[in-house]
mmCIF file of C-alpha atoms in Angstrom:
data_model
loop_
_atom_site.group_PDB
_atom_site.id
_atom_site.type_symbol
_atom_site.label_atom_id
_atom_site.label_comp_id
_atom_site.label_asym_id
_atom_site.label_seq_id
_atom_site.Cartn_x
_atom_site.Cartn_y
_atom_site.Cartn_z
ATOM 1 C CA GLY D 146 -37.911 -39.302 38.744
ATOM 2 C CA GLU D 147 -40.435 -40.239 35.952
ATOM 3 C CA ASN D 148 -39.481 -43.713 34.360
ATOM 4 C CA VAL D 149 -41.840 -44.525 31.245
ATOM 5 C CA GLU D 150 -42.208 -48.168 30.042
ATOM 6 C CA GLN D 151 -43.063 -49.136 26.351
ATOM 7 C CA HIS D 152 -44.810 -51.931 24.570
ATOM 8 C CA PRO D 153 -44.190 -53.699 22.577
ATOM 9 C CA SER D 154 -40.471 -52.903 21.617
ATOM 10 C CA THR D 155 -41.453 -54.307 17.876
ATOM 11 C CA LEU D 156 -45.067 -54.677 16.178
ATOM 12 C CA SER D 157 -45.851 -56.140 13.071
ATOM 13 C CA VAL D 158 -49.286 -55.652 11.140
ATOM 14 C CA GLN D 159 -50.968 -56.373 8.034
ATOM 15 C CA GLU D 160 -51.590 -53.305 5.984
ATOM 16 C CA GLY D 161 -55.525 -51.872 6.838
ATOM 17 C CA ASP D 162 -55.018 -53.558 10.432
ATOM 18 C CA SER D 163 -54.731 -51.730 13.829
ATOM 19 C CA ALA D 164 -51.932 -51.280 16.021
ATOM 20 C CA VAL D 165 -51.801 -50.162 19.864
ATOM 21 C CA ILE D 166 -48.364 -49.448 21.390
ATOM 22 C CA LYS D 167 -49.002 -48.860 25.492
ATOM 23 C CA CYS D 168 -46.887 -47.099 27.806
ATOM 24 C CA THR D 169 -46.660 -47.150 31.743
ATOM 25 C CA TYR D 170 -46.023 -44.091 33.832
ATOM 26 C CA SER D 171 -44.617 -43.824 37.367
ATOM 27 C CA ASP D 172 -45.076 -40.355 38.552
ATOM 28 C CA SER D 173 -48.745 -39.253 39.496
ATOM 29 C CA ALA D 174 -47.729 -35.823 38.988
ATOM 30 C CA SER D 175 -47.306 -36.522 35.245
ATOM 31 C CA ASN D 176 -50.046 -34.537 33.083
ATOM 32 C CA TYR D 177 -48.369 -34.165 29.532
ATOM 33 C CA PHE D 178 -48.116 -37.063 27.281
ATOM 34 C CA PRO D 179 -46.625 -36.810 23.660
ATOM 35 C CA TRP D 180 -46.186 -39.256 20.936
ATOM 36 C CA TYR D 181 -43.709 -38.878 18.411
ATOM 37 C CA LYS D 182 -42.831 -40.524 14.702
ATOM 38 C CA GLN D 183 -39.422 -41.309 13.706
ATOM 39 C CA GLU D 184 -38.915 -42.630 10.142
ATOM 40 C CA LEU D 185 -35.425 -44.067 9.413
ATOM 41 C CA GLY D 186 -32.634 -41.437 9.444
ATOM 42 C CA LYS D 187 -34.978 -38.551 10.376
ATOM 43 C CA ARG D 188 -35.818 -36.480 13.387
ATOM 44 C CA PRO D 189 -38.555 -37.462 15.708
ATOM 45 C CA GLN D 190 -42.252 -35.388 14.961
ATOM 46 C CA LEU D 191 -45.007 -34.835 17.150
ATOM 47 C CA ILE D 192 -48.112 -36.741 16.152
ATOM 48 C CA ILE D 193 -50.324 -36.545 18.783
ATOM 49 C CA ASP D 194 -50.402 -35.325 22.432
ATOM 50 C CA ILE D 195 -52.753 -35.321 25.318
ATOM 51 C CA ARG D 196 -53.077 -33.695 28.614
ATOM 52 C CA SER D 197 -54.709 -35.136 31.963
ATOM 53 C CA ASN D 198 -57.591 -33.368 31.812
ATOM 54 C CA VAL D 199 -58.921 -35.536 28.927
ATOM 55 C CA GLY D 200 -59.101 -39.132 28.435
ATOM 56 C CA GLU D 201 -58.949 -39.316 24.705
ATOM 57 C CA LYS D 202 -58.124 -37.521 21.746
ATOM 58 C CA LYS D 203 -58.447 -38.213 17.970
ATOM 59 C CA ASP D 204 -56.857 -37.235 14.920
ATOM 60 C CA GLN D 205 -57.870 -38.728 11.658
ATOM 61 C CA ARG D 206 -56.437 -42.628 12.223
ATOM 62 C CA ILE D 207 -54.637 -41.632 15.424
ATOM 63 C CA ALA D 208 -55.941 -41.711 18.561
ATOM 64 C CA VAL D 209 -54.596 -41.286 22.271
ATOM 65 C CA THR D 210 -56.151 -43.040 25.332
ATOM 66 C CA LEU D 211 -55.107 -41.926 28.948
ATOM 67 C CA ASN D 212 -56.145 -43.930 32.131
ATOM 68 C CA LYS D 213 -54.568 -41.644 34.990
ATOM 69 C CA THR D 214 -55.809 -44.188 37.474
ATOM 70 C CA ALA D 215 -53.735 -46.959 35.910
ATOM 71 C CA LYS D 216 -51.056 -44.512 35.060
ATOM 72 C CA HIS D 217 -50.851 -45.731 31.426
ATOM 73 C CA PHE D 218 -51.810 -44.062 27.978
ATOM 74 C CA SER D 219 -51.639 -46.228 24.574
ATOM 75 C CA LEU D 220 -51.354 -44.997 21.077
ATOM 76 C CA HIS D 221 -54.043 -46.190 18.614
ATOM 77 C CA ILE D 222 -53.352 -46.427 14.647
ATOM 78 C CA THR D 223 -56.476 -47.684 12.439
ATOM 79 C CA GLU D 224 -56.345 -48.468 9.006
ATOM 80 C CA THR D 225 -52.604 -49.054 8.746
ATOM 81 C CA GLN D 226 -50.555 -48.238 5.951
ATOM 82 C CA PRO D 227 -47.138 -49.058 4.659
ATOM 83 C CA GLU D 228 -46.163 -45.242 5.471
ATOM 84 C CA ASP D 229 -46.905 -45.623 8.819
ATOM 85 C CA SER D 230 -43.734 -48.017 9.326
ATOM 86 C CA ALA D 231 -41.123 -45.986 11.876
ATOM 87 C CA VAL D 232 -40.570 -46.133 15.461
ATOM 88 C CA TYR D 233 -42.691 -44.355 17.901
ATOM 89 C CA PHE D 234 -41.858 -42.910 20.846
ATOM 90 C CA CYS D 235 -44.161 -41.869 24.272
ATOM 91 C CA ALA D 236 -43.319 -39.736 26.988
ATOM 92 C CA ALA D 237 -44.470 -38.063 30.268
ATOM 93 C CA SER D 238 -43.953 -34.897 32.250
ATOM 94 C CA ASN D 239 -45.509 -32.731 34.652
ATOM 95 C CA PRO D 240 -45.011 -28.740 34.947
ATOM 96 C CA GLY D 241 -41.948 -29.327 36.802
ATOM 97 C CA SER D 242 -40.030 -31.620 35.141
ATOM 98 C CA ARG D 243 -38.532 -32.235 31.529
ATOM 99 C CA LEU D 244 -39.885 -34.972 29.193
ATOM 100 C CA THR D 245 -39.060 -38.474 29.813
ATOM 101 C CA PHE D 246 -39.081 -40.942 26.920
ATOM 102 C CA GLY D 247 -40.169 -44.505 26.483
ATOM 103 C CA GLU D 248 -37.615 -46.829 24.772
ATOM 104 C CA GLY D 249 -39.583 -47.027 21.446
ATOM 105 C CA THR D 250 -41.616 -49.087 19.317
ATOM 106 C CA GLN D 251 -40.859 -50.364 15.910
ATOM 107 C CA LEU D 252 -43.848 -50.462 13.884
ATOM 108 C CA THR D 253 -43.717 -52.349 10.658
ATOM 109 C CA VAL D 254 -46.608 -52.174 8.032
ATOM 110 C CA ASN D 255 -46.675 -55.200 5.849
ATOM 111 C CA PRO D 256 -48.425 -54.566 2.370
ATOM 112 C CA ASP B 264 -38.215 -28.098 12.326
ATOM 113 C CA GLY B 265 -37.462 -24.977 10.505
ATOM 114 C CA GLY B 266 -36.712 -22.718 13.535
ATOM 115 C CA ILE B 267 -33.639 -25.406 14.633
ATOM 116 C CA THR B 268 -30.512 -25.879 12.428
ATOM 117 C CA GLN B 269 -28.171 -28.311 13.434
ATOM 118 C CA SER B 270 -24.956 -28.579 12.059
ATOM 119 C CA PRO B 271 -22.945 -30.323 10.421
ATOM 120 C CA LYS B 272 -25.094 -32.823 8.998
ATOM 121 C CA TYR B 273 -22.092 -35.444 8.899
ATOM 122 C CA LEU B 274 -18.959 -35.239 11.298
ATOM 123 C CA PHE B 275 -15.707 -37.065 11.580
ATOM 124 C CA ARG B 276 -13.743 -37.699 14.455
ATOM 125 C CA LYS B 277 -10.183 -38.595 14.704
ATOM 126 C CA GLU B 278 -9.152 -40.447 17.854
ATOM 127 C CA GLY B 279 -7.990 -38.189 20.977
ATOM 128 C CA GLN B 280 -9.836 -35.165 18.986
ATOM 129 C CA ASN B 281 -12.675 -33.172 20.523
ATOM 130 C CA VAL B 282 -15.262 -31.976 17.841
ATOM 131 C CA THR B 283 -18.384 -29.343 18.683
ATOM 132 C CA LEU B 284 -21.794 -29.863 17.072
ATOM 133 C CA SER B 285 -23.946 -27.097 16.920
ATOM 134 C CA CYS B 286 -27.284 -26.252 17.336
ATOM 135 C CA GLU B 287 -29.171 -22.674 16.806
ATOM 136 C CA GLN B 288 -32.790 -22.098 17.108
ATOM 137 C CA ASN B 289 -34.808 -18.717 16.250
ATOM 138 C CA LEU B 290 -37.977 -19.907 18.174
ATOM 139 C CA ASN B 291 -37.497 -18.109 21.015
ATOM 140 C CA HIS B 292 -37.723 -21.191 23.360
ATOM 141 C CA ASP B 293 -36.184 -21.258 26.610
ATOM 142 C CA ALA B 294 -35.078 -24.949 26.940
ATOM 143 C CA MET B 295 -32.734 -26.775 24.991
ATOM 144 C CA TYR B 296 -31.592 -30.432 24.833
ATOM 145 C CA TRP B 297 -28.772 -32.719 23.237
ATOM 146 C CA TYR B 298 -30.070 -36.447 22.752
ATOM 147 C CA ARG B 299 -27.862 -39.302 21.611
ATOM 148 C CA GLN B 300 -29.413 -42.035 19.177
ATOM 149 C CA ASP B 301 -27.859 -45.147 18.732
ATOM 150 C CA PRO B 302 -28.859 -47.450 15.635
ATOM 151 C CA GLY B 303 -32.070 -49.154 16.544
ATOM 152 C CA GLN B 304 -32.182 -47.664 20.098
ATOM 153 C CA GLY B 305 -34.106 -45.041 21.981
ATOM 154 C CA LEU B 306 -33.508 -41.318 22.793
ATOM 155 C CA ARG B 307 -30.364 -40.891 25.617
ATOM 156 C CA LEU B 308 -30.254 -37.467 27.283
ATOM 157 C CA ILE B 309 -27.048 -35.939 27.467
ATOM 158 C CA TYR B 310 -27.583 -32.346 28.550
ATOM 159 C CA TYR B 311 -30.239 -29.673 29.217
ATOM 160 C CA SER B 312 -30.826 -26.200 29.207
ATOM 161 C CA GLN B 313 -33.447 -24.319 30.679
ATOM 162 C CA ILE B 314 -32.103 -20.794 30.801
ATOM 163 C CA VAL B 315 -28.976 -18.746 29.241
ATOM 164 C CA ASN B 316 -25.949 -19.795 31.410
ATOM 165 C CA ASP B 317 -27.376 -22.626 33.145
ATOM 166 C CA PHE B 318 -27.237 -26.346 32.075
ATOM 167 C CA GLN B 319 -27.477 -29.685 33.943
ATOM 168 C CA LYS B 320 -26.224 -33.398 33.129
ATOM 169 C CA GLY B 321 -28.799 -35.908 31.770
ATOM 170 C CA ASP B 322 -28.494 -39.752 31.752
ATOM 171 C CA ILE B 323 -24.956 -39.910 29.767
ATOM 172 C CA ALA B 324 -23.213 -36.668 30.467
ATOM 173 C CA GLU B 325 -19.506 -38.367 30.661
ATOM 174 C CA GLY B 326 -17.488 -37.128 27.693
ATOM 175 C CA TYR B 327 -19.574 -34.444 26.561
ATOM 176 C CA SER B 328 -19.613 -30.878 27.699
ATOM 177 C CA VAL B 329 -21.734 -27.854 26.705
ATOM 178 C CA SER B 330 -22.619 -24.160 26.840
ATOM 179 C CA ARG B 331 -25.376 -21.763 26.882
ATOM 180 C CA GLU B 332 -24.134 -18.463 26.694
ATOM 181 C CA LYS B 333 -26.987 -17.188 24.369
ATOM 182 C CA LYS B 334 -30.807 -18.058 24.309
ATOM 183 C CA GLU B 335 -30.292 -19.208 20.448
ATOM 184 C CA SER B 336 -27.233 -21.473 20.733
ATOM 185 C CA PHE B 337 -26.312 -24.626 22.668
ATOM 186 C CA PRO B 338 -23.355 -26.242 21.224
ATOM 187 C CA LEU B 339 -22.219 -29.772 22.364
ATOM 188 C CA THR B 340 -18.794 -30.651 22.474
ATOM 189 C CA VAL B 341 -17.919 -34.316 22.118
ATOM 190 C CA THR B 342 -14.405 -34.675 24.102
ATOM 191 C CA SER B 343 -11.696 -37.198 23.555
ATOM 192 C CA ALA B 344 -12.848 -38.846 26.744
ATOM 193 C CA GLN B 345 -16.139 -40.088 25.034
ATOM 194 C CA LYS B 346 -14.578 -43.495 23.593
ATOM 195 C CA ASN B 347 -17.589 -44.513 21.546
ATOM 196 C CA PRO B 348 -19.097 -41.437 20.211
ATOM 197 C CA THR B 349 -20.371 -42.672 17.038
ATOM 198 C CA ALA B 350 -24.245 -42.262 17.183
ATOM 199 C CA PHE B 351 -26.898 -39.882 15.827
ATOM 200 C CA TYR B 352 -27.190 -36.368 17.694
ATOM 201 C CA LEU B 353 -30.482 -34.910 18.094
ATOM 202 C CA CYS B 354 -30.803 -31.117 19.355
ATOM 203 C CA ALA B 355 -34.336 -30.139 20.658
ATOM 204 C CA THR B 356 -36.129 -27.170 21.864
ATOM 205 C CA GLN B 357 -38.868 -26.766 23.576
ATOM 206 C CA ARG B 358 -40.684 -23.028 24.822
ATOM 207 C CA SER B 359 -41.517 -24.481 28.451
ATOM 208 C CA TYR B 360 -41.462 -27.463 30.544
ATOM 209 C CA ASN B 361 -44.618 -29.549 30.315
ATOM 210 C CA GLU B 362 -44.684 -28.539 26.465
ATOM 211 C CA LYS B 363 -43.931 -30.621 22.837
ATOM 212 C CA LEU B 364 -40.415 -30.757 21.709
ATOM 213 C CA PHE B 365 -39.303 -29.781 18.632
ATOM 214 C CA PHE B 366 -36.352 -31.707 16.914
ATOM 215 C CA GLY B 367 -33.381 -30.453 14.803
ATOM 216 C CA SER B 368 -32.558 -32.705 11.684
ATOM 217 C CA GLY B 369 -29.622 -34.401 13.482
ATOM 218 C CA THR B 370 -25.863 -34.869 13.004
ATOM 219 C CA GLN B 371 -24.371 -38.043 12.480
ATOM 220 C CA LEU B 372 -21.016 -38.426 14.078
ATOM 221 C CA SER B 373 -18.425 -41.193 13.224
ATOM 222 C CA VAL B 374 -15.029 -41.953 14.181
ATOM 223 C CA LEU B 375 -12.137 -42.375 11.862
#
């Protein structure tokens, strides 16, 4: 089955800096890669997703890049703000399987 | 998400007791999932169901049971065999494989 590894497990940045979270996956058939943000005590919510037919997708300050050859994808947050502080989860799936999640990254943005 | 209702928000279990967590959806999604989340930890899959009257074990199914008698409902029972049930339980739905998951607001289960 699919295995998703996520790094780092914790990340601390200064407000206004960029943050990058990286994930690797094992199943070359995987073609859907969502990212979820979970604030303390709340449900995870989808913030951006990408399919394997594109290499990059942006939504305002958030972007995701995908390298199919290397089997890794990354979340980039620019101009970080305190409200970006949360746990971020990556995930991967293929058409015949359920989503497999990474272990999560605790992002802290210091004012 | 507004189309997924988890209840109750908080639940307390006495030793030796079975408790049932409710998850109802009006999104007409085929797939439903139950995840367990311990403090500061990731999402661990308990059970999932792709269609009515069928479900599969996830990574940590021991001590839990589910049913899927209706498309809209996927209740989770935490049995007395689950010795460490204190956790945040999340229900999720998905229109089909390879699409995004929608999560309910969760149930916090604690042991008295």
